[in-house]
Amino acid sequence: MNMESFLSNNIKAALKNDPPGEWMPALPDKCIRLSSGYPEPSLVPTEQIKESVVSLLDMEKDLPLHYLGSSQIDKLKGHIHQRLTERAMGVQEDELLLTSGASQAIDLIARILIDENCVVALEAPTYMEALEIFQNYTEQFISIPVDELGLQTEKLEEMLKDRNENGLPLPRLLYTIPTFQNPTGTTMTKERRKHVIELADQYNFLIVEDDAYGELSFDQPSIPLKALDCEGRVLHVGSLSKVVAPGMRIGWVSAPAELITAMNWFKKDLDHPFSQATMATYLDKADLSERLNTLRTTYESKCGVLLSALEQYLPDSVSWYIPKGGYFVWVKVAGVDTSTLLTQALNEGISYVPGKYFYLQEQEGMSYLRLSFSYASKEEIVEGVRKLAKVIGGLE
Amino acid sequence: MNMESFLSNNIKAALKNDPPGEWMPALPDKCIRLSSGYPEPSLVPTEQIKESVVSLLDMEKDLPLHYLGSSQIDKLKGHIHQRLTERAMGVQEDELLLTSGASQAIDLIARILIDENCVVALEAPTYMEALEIFQNYTEQFISIPVDELGLQTEKLEEMLKDRNENGLPLPRLLYTIPTFQNPTGTTMTKERRKHVIELADQYNFLIVEDDAYGELSFDQPSIPLKALDCEGRVLHVGSLSKVVAPGMRIGWVSAPAELITAMNWFKKDLDHPFSQATMATYLDKADLSERLNTLRTTYESKCGVLLSALEQYLPDSVSWYIPKGGYFVWVKVAGVDTSTLLTQALNEGISYVPGKYFYLQEQEGMSYLRLSFSYASKEEIVEGVRKLAKVIGGLE
């Protein structure tokens, strides 16, 4: 029986636009994973999470294992609320929604705001999963390039002016990762932050600020867009994935109450009460500020190792941005198709993410690759870059 | 700023159709919860889940706390696969998708199959959350009544014939809970099961079989629709919520591979790896057959207590179906608006779910209410029915 005939028209279009199966190849067992945006293994608080589960279930018995039984879930909201307030993003209680990681937040945002008639503005390059999520809702995109100072807001303005003058539809929202962007590692300057908010006010669009890496700064923290926003145009998406553990799937979105109400409706009970209650119990005891300091120092040091190795081993034709936080270094290997190169790299025992995955127009990313310094050890990072240099050198 | 203007047209329609906020009122603290479809608290394996977390994290360290690190996740699929096979629903590996509870499975099914042009056939009454999920995708529904032998398939056939003859669009899918239905507790007979599958073949629609309660039979288990299906028209939705613990959010859908591929694409990484790995570790050690026997005996006994109390305390104007498994008894209080009555019931300290929530046309459910015998203790059940009788009696 032909099952495809049962698929809805929207989904047929989305699948055509963005067919499944074009993922990263499987990594060999002993591969040095410079592709993985996972936290440093030694900094995942495994023991503390274990203790939190034991203490939660001793305290509340079966309650956290029902649908909404645990009083800890509200506490988790309190913890996140407090953290937002400390970062100058005071929000009301009805302006915060817990989600299953940042992914669910982005999906819910797309779900309530975007249909096939809407235009979405994206950074080029941008986070591949967000790109895929938005592609499930519309085919109309505008790409705005990112440079080492973040999103090029003057290009955004040009585009908006141009579309306005030509009667073309303006974007309903802009999705941006202003701080330690995935994949480029770059951070939007304060001037550009103010500019993008002015543009949103002037051209009446919303901004989705994906702030997954925002707290992992090596020096001065950046001011979130949400903290600069007077009109309530910024939907701030956060996550504990990079700060505690991704497998717990704790994320959130803070946004105007009307939008939170609509998102909550579509979320229904796709919550994970046990995971949320465990995280709340963990945060009750954890010193998050101290933890963040450890994370920052560790990642700064690992980033330094990666940058030194790149300097030492890679030919002059290869260049990169220097990140001030986050997980990633964005590398340009001029004239090389990094997607083809990956096969050789994997054979050599090192993985990265080819640039094409981060672009709407895949060919734009052809000579870029994303390296992550978060997961691999320092020794692996150096060895990985050496292997990468060998593979790139082998082309010459 | 008017945030509503940013909502997508689809969502505006869905919210208009099905506005948020019309939920059950908050339950008073000391309420006897005959409304809650939660498992018997003493049968939630709290200690074993605690031990599973400890053993999992001792064994795999940080791996289950990353995105997809744990090898236990594949094992969970294996456990579920084996269980399906034992119940005569042998499926291939690419025909099974783990989901975040049955809710996510239903949402993904709606997402890939239903758009605003599609007709969905539903039981009347039906599971309120499924109703709400489908209402997020279309406004076109057909309701087929349920009696004590389950879905009235002869009425379904009449409707299909009628629509066919009149050139009206046929349903793309039928959503049914054939076994221990929520809310009626009724079970579709084998004859009707065969009939509904014949109708699906003849009129070319798919069947979503929600089997959340299917294993909780007091006597003979029923044959799942999926086991009777030759053409691959049945999408079987299951869950460990009623059998282990709802808060773990472990569900699945088994369906033809093409549909699983599409659903998997839209699910992205909305998985809960930690929860899945924990459940797999629990199932490695648990004797699920023995557990099911305990659950069946316990719920049969609690159901007996509820039925006896109904006989003893309620006036003759009140009637109900006698369930052969599951969690619920569906009660008709002739001539009474159970939604209005709830305020008095809550004042008296007993909760139930008014019938209106389970119907597309709320007024059809006006004189019904759903009682659950799963969560409250036997003493509470008797006391709760006594209170209910008092409230109903007070009307006379």
Short mmCIF file of C-alpha atoms in Angstrom, two decimals, chain A residues 73-93 95-98 215 224 236 240 252 254 279-280 282-290 292:
data_model
loop_
_atom_site.label_atom_id
_atom_site.label_comp_id
_atom_site.label_asym_id
_atom_site.label_seq_id
_atom_site.Cartn_x
_atom_site.Cartn_y
_atom_site.Cartn_z
CA ILE A 73 8.55 21.43 39.03
CA ASP A 74 7.40 24.86 40.15
CA LYS A 75 10.71 25.24 41.92
CA LEU A 76 12.53 24.63 38.65
CA LYS A 77 10.61 27.53 37.15
CA GLY A 78 11.71 29.58 40.16
CA HIS A 79 15.37 28.70 39.64
CA ILE A 80 15.24 29.66 35.98
CA HIS A 81 13.29 32.81 36.74
CA GLN A 82 15.90 33.88 39.26
CA ARG A 83 18.72 33.25 36.80
CA LEU A 84 16.97 35.35 34.15
CA THR A 85 16.46 38.16 36.66
CA GLU A 86 20.14 38.09 37.59
CA ARG A 87 20.91 38.54 33.91
CA ALA A 88 18.67 41.63 33.63
CA MET A 89 15.81 39.72 32.03
CA GLY A 90 13.12 40.15 34.67
CA VAL A 91 10.01 38.40 33.40
CA GLN A 92 6.61 37.80 34.96
CA GLU A 93 5.55 34.31 35.90
CA GLU A 95 6.01 35.01 30.56
CA LEU A 96 8.07 31.85 31.13
CA LEU A 97 7.44 28.37 29.77
CA LEU A 98 9.53 25.29 30.54
CA GLU A 215 26.51 32.15 29.98
CA PRO A 224 21.03 39.53 26.06
CA HIS A 236 14.35 34.44 24.71
CA LEU A 240 20.49 23.92 30.73
CA TRP A 252 12.59 27.36 28.30
CA SER A 254 10.42 33.68 27.91
CA MET A 279 16.84 19.12 37.80
CA ALA A 280 15.09 21.29 40.39
CA TYR A 282 19.89 19.30 41.66
CA LEU A 283 19.68 23.11 41.46
CA ASP A 284 18.46 23.33 45.06
CA LYS A 285 21.91 22.19 46.14
CA ALA A 286 24.20 23.20 43.30
CA ASP A 287 26.14 26.46 43.31
CA LEU A 288 25.42 27.46 39.74
CA SER A 289 27.67 30.54 39.78
CA GLU A 290 30.63 28.49 40.90
CA LEU A 292 29.61 28.46 35.59
#
